[in-house]
Coordinates of C-alpha atoms and ligand atoms in Angstrom, one line a residue:
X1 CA 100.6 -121.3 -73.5
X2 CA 102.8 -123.3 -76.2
X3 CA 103.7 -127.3 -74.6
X4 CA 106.5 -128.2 -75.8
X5 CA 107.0 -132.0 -77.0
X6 CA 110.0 -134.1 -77.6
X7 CA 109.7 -135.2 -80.6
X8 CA 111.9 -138.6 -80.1
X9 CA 111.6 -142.7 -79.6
X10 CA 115.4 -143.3 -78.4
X11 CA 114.9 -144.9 -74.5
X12 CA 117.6 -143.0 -72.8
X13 CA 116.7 -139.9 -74.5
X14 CA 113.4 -140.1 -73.7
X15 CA 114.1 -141.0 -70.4
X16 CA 116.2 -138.0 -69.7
X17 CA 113.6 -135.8 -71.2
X18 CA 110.5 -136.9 -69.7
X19 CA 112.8 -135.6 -66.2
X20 CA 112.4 -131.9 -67.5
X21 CA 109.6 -129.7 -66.7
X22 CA 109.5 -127.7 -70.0
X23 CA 108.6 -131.3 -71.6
X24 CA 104.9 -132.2 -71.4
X25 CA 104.7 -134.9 -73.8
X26 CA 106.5 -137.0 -76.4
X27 CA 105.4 -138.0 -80.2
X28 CA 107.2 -140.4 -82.3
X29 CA 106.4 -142.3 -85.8
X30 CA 107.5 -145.2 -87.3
X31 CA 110.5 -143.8 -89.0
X32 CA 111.8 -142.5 -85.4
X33 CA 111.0 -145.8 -83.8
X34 CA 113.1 -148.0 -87.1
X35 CA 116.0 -145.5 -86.2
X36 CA 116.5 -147.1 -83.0
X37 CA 116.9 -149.8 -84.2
X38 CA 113.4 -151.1 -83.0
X39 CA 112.5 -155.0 -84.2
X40 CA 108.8 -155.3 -82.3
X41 CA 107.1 -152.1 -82.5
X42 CA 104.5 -153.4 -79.6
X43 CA 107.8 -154.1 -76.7
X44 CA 109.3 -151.5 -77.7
X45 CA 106.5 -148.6 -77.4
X46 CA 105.6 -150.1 -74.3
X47 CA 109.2 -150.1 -72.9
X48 CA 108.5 -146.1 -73.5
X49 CA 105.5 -146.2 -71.9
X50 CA 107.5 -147.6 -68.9
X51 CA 109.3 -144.2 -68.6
X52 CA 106.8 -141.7 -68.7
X53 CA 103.1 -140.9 -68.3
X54 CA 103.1 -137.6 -70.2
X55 CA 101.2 -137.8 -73.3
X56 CA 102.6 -140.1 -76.2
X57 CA 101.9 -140.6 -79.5
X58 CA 102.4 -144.1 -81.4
X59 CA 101.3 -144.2 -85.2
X60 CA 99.6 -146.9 -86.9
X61 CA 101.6 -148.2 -90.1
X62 CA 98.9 -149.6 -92.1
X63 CA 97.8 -148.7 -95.3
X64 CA 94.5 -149.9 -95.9
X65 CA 91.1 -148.3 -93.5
X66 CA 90.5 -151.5 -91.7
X67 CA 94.5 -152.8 -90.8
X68 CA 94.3 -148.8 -89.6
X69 CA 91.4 -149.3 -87.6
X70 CA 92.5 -153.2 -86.1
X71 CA 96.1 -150.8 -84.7
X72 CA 94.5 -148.2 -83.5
X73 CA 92.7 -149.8 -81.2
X74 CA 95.5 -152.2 -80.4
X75 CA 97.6 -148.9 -79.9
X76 CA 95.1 -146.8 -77.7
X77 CA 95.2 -150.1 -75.2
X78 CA 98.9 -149.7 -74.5
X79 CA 97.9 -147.0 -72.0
X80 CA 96.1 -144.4 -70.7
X81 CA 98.3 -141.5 -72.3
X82 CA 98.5 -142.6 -75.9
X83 CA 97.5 -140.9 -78.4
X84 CA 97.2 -143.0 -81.9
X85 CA 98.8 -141.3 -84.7
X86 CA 96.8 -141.9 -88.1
X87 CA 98.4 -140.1 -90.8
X88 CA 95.4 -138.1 -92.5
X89 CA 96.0 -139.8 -96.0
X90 CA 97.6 -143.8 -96.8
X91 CA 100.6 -143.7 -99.3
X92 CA 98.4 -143.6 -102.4
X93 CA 96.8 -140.2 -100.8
X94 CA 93.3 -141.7 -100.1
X95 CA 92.0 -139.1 -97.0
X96 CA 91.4 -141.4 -93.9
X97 CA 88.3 -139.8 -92.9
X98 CA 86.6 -143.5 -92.0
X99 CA 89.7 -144.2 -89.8
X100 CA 89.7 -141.1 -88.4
X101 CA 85.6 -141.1 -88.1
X102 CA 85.7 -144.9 -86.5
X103 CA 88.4 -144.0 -83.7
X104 CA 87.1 -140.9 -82.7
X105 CA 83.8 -142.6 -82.6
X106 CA 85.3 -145.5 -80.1
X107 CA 86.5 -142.4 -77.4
X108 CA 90.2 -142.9 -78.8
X109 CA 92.3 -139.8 -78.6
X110 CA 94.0 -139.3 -82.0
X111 CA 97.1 -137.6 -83.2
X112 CA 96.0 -136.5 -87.2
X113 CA 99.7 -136.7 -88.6
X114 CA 101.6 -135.7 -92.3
X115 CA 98.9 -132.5 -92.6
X116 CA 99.6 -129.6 -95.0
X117 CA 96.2 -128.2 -96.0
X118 CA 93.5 -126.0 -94.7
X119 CA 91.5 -128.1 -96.6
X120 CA 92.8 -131.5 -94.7
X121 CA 92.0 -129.5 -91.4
X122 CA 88.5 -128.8 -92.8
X123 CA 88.1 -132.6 -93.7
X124 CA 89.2 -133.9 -90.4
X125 CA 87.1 -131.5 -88.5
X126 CA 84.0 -132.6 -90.6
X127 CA 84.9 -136.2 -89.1
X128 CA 85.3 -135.6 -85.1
X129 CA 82.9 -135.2 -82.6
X130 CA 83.6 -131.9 -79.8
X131 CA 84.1 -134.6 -77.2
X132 CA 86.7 -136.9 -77.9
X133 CA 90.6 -135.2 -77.8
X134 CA 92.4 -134.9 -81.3
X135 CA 95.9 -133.5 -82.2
X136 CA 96.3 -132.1 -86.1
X137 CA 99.8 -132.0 -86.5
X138 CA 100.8 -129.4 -89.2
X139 CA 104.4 -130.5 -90.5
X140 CA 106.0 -126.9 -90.9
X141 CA 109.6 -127.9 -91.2
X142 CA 108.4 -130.3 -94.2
X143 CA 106.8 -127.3 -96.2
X144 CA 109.4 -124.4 -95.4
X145 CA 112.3 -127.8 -96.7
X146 CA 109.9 -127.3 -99.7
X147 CA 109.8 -123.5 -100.3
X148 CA 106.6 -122.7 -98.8
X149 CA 105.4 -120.7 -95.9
X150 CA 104.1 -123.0 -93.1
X151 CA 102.2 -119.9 -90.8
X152 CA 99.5 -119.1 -93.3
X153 CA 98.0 -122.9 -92.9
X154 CA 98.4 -122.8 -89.0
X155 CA 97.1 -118.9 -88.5
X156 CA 93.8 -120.5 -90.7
X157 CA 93.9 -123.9 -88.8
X158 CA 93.6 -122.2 -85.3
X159 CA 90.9 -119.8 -86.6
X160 CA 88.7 -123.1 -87.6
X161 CA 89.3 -125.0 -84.6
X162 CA 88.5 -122.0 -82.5
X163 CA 85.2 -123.9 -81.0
X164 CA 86.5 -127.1 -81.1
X165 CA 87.4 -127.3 -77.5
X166 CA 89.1 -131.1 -77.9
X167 CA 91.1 -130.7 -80.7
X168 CA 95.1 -129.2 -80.2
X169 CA 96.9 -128.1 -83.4
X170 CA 100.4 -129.0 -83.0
X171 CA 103.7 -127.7 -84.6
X172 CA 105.3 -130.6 -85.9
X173 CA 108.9 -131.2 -87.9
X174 CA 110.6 -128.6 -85.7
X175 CA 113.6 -127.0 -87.5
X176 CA 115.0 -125.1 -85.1
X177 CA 114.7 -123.3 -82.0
X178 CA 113.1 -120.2 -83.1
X179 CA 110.3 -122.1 -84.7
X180 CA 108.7 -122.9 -80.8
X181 CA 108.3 -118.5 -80.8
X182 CA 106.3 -118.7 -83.8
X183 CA 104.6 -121.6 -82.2
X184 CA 103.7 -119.5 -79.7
X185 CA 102.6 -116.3 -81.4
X186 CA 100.6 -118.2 -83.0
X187 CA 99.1 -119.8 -80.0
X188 CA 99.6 -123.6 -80.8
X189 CA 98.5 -126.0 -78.5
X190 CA 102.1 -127.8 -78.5
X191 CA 105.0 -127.6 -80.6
X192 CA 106.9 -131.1 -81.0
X193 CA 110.7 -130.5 -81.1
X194 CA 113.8 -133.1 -81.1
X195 CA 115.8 -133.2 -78.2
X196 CA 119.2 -131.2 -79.6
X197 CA 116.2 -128.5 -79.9
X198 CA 114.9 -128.4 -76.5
X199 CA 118.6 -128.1 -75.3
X200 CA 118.8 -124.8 -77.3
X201 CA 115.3 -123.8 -76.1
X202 CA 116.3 -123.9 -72.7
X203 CA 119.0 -121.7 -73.2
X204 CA 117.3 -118.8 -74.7
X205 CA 118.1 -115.4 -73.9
X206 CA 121.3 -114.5 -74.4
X207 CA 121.9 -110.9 -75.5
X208 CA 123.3 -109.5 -78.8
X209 CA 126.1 -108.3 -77.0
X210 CA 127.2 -111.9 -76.1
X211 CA 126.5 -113.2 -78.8
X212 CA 127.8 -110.8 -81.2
X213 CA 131.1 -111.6 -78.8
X214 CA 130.9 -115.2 -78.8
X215 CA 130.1 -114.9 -83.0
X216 CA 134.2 -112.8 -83.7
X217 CA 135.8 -115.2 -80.7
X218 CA 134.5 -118.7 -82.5
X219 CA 136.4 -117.2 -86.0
X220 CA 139.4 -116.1 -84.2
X221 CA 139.7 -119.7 -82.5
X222 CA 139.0 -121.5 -85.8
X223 CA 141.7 -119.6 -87.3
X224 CA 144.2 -119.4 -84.9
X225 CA 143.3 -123.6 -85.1
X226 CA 144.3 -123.4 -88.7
X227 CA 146.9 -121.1 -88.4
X228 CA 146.3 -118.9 -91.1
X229 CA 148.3 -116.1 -92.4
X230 CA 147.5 -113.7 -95.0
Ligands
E4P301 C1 105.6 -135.2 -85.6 O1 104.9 -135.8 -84.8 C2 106.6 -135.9 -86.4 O2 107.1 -137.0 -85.8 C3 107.8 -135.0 -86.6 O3 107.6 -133.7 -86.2 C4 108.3 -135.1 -88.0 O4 109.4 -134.3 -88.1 P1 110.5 -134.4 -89.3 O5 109.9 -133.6 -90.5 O6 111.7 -133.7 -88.8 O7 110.7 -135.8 -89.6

């Protein structure tokens, strides 16, 4: 079975959304969080933590190993369900694998963000222990924006974390809703979608017939809106 994630760090979104079922858990990042408009990154991931105990994820926004480590731990004493988000390289593309080594080591449950490669998999892997939980989130939406084919990297991902019984490979940068089937055929742990996405997810199933329907009504409207003539 697929979760599915919000993938959001608006408050009244989130707190509508952690009120559905179909939403196990919620990941944000630092970009997310800036949107909102966010000026203390502590109060205002804690004010999220006030509206849900479903797993969340918070990411560090260091860029040097130790500052990583120092908000890591600071993050994964917010609460019991966060998960610290350490993005598997810093800007200058150095792989974190001391971060990554040092949290896991301290029993923090990590979120390994921004990853692409097989190969990034592999070096995380080589980093964790089989105890402590870890996420890998595989940004799929990012790679198929850049002309490449995300399912390859997560079919081999799955396949190498096949005895790792603690570690979750995540769909992340949902596209739209059809991505959460691929998710799922593919047997992801979770798949972390944007609210507008969830909406459509929840409303699944309609047949061609309808929608074929709906499709020639939606141009007539538009026309008749315009009044056209030929
Ligand atoms: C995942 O945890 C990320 O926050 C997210 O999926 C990134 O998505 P984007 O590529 O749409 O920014």
């Amino acid at each position: 079975m697929t979760k599915i994630f919000c993938d959001i760090a608006d408050l009244t979104l989130i707190k509508k959304f952690n009120k559905k079922k179909i939403v196990e858990g919620f990941t944000t990042n630092p970009s997310l969080i800036a949107k909102t408009g966010a000026k203390d990154y502590k109060n205002y991931c804690k004010k999220i933590l006030k509206f849900t105990k479903k797993p969340v994820s918070f990411e560090v926004f260091a860029d040097t190993p130790n500052v990583m480590n120092t908000q890591g731990e600071k993050i994964s004493k917010w609460g019991k369900n966060v998960y610290v988000k350490v993005p598997v390289v810093n800007s200058q593309g150095v792989f974190m694998g001391n971060v990554i080594k040092h949290l896991n080591l301290s029993n923090i449950k990590l979120n390994i963000t921004a990853v692409y490669t097989t190969k990034q998999v592999s070096k995380i892997l080589s980093k964790i222990n089989k105890k402590t939980k870890v996420i890998i989130s595989i940004f799929a939406g990012r790679m198929a924006d850049a002309g490449k084919d995300p399912i390859p990297v997560f079919k081999d991902a799955i396949k190498m974390t096949k005895n790792h019984k603690n570690v979750q490979i995540l769909w992340a940068s949902t596209r739209e809703p059809y991505n959460y089937i691929q998710a799922k055929q593919l047997k992801c742990s979770i798949i972390t979608v944007p609210p507008a996405i969830i909406d459509k997810i929840e409303k699944f199933g309609k047949s061609f017939d309808s929608l074929t329907k709906d499709t020639v009504l939606n141009f007539l409207k538009d026309s008749k809106k315009s009044k056209f003539k030929i």
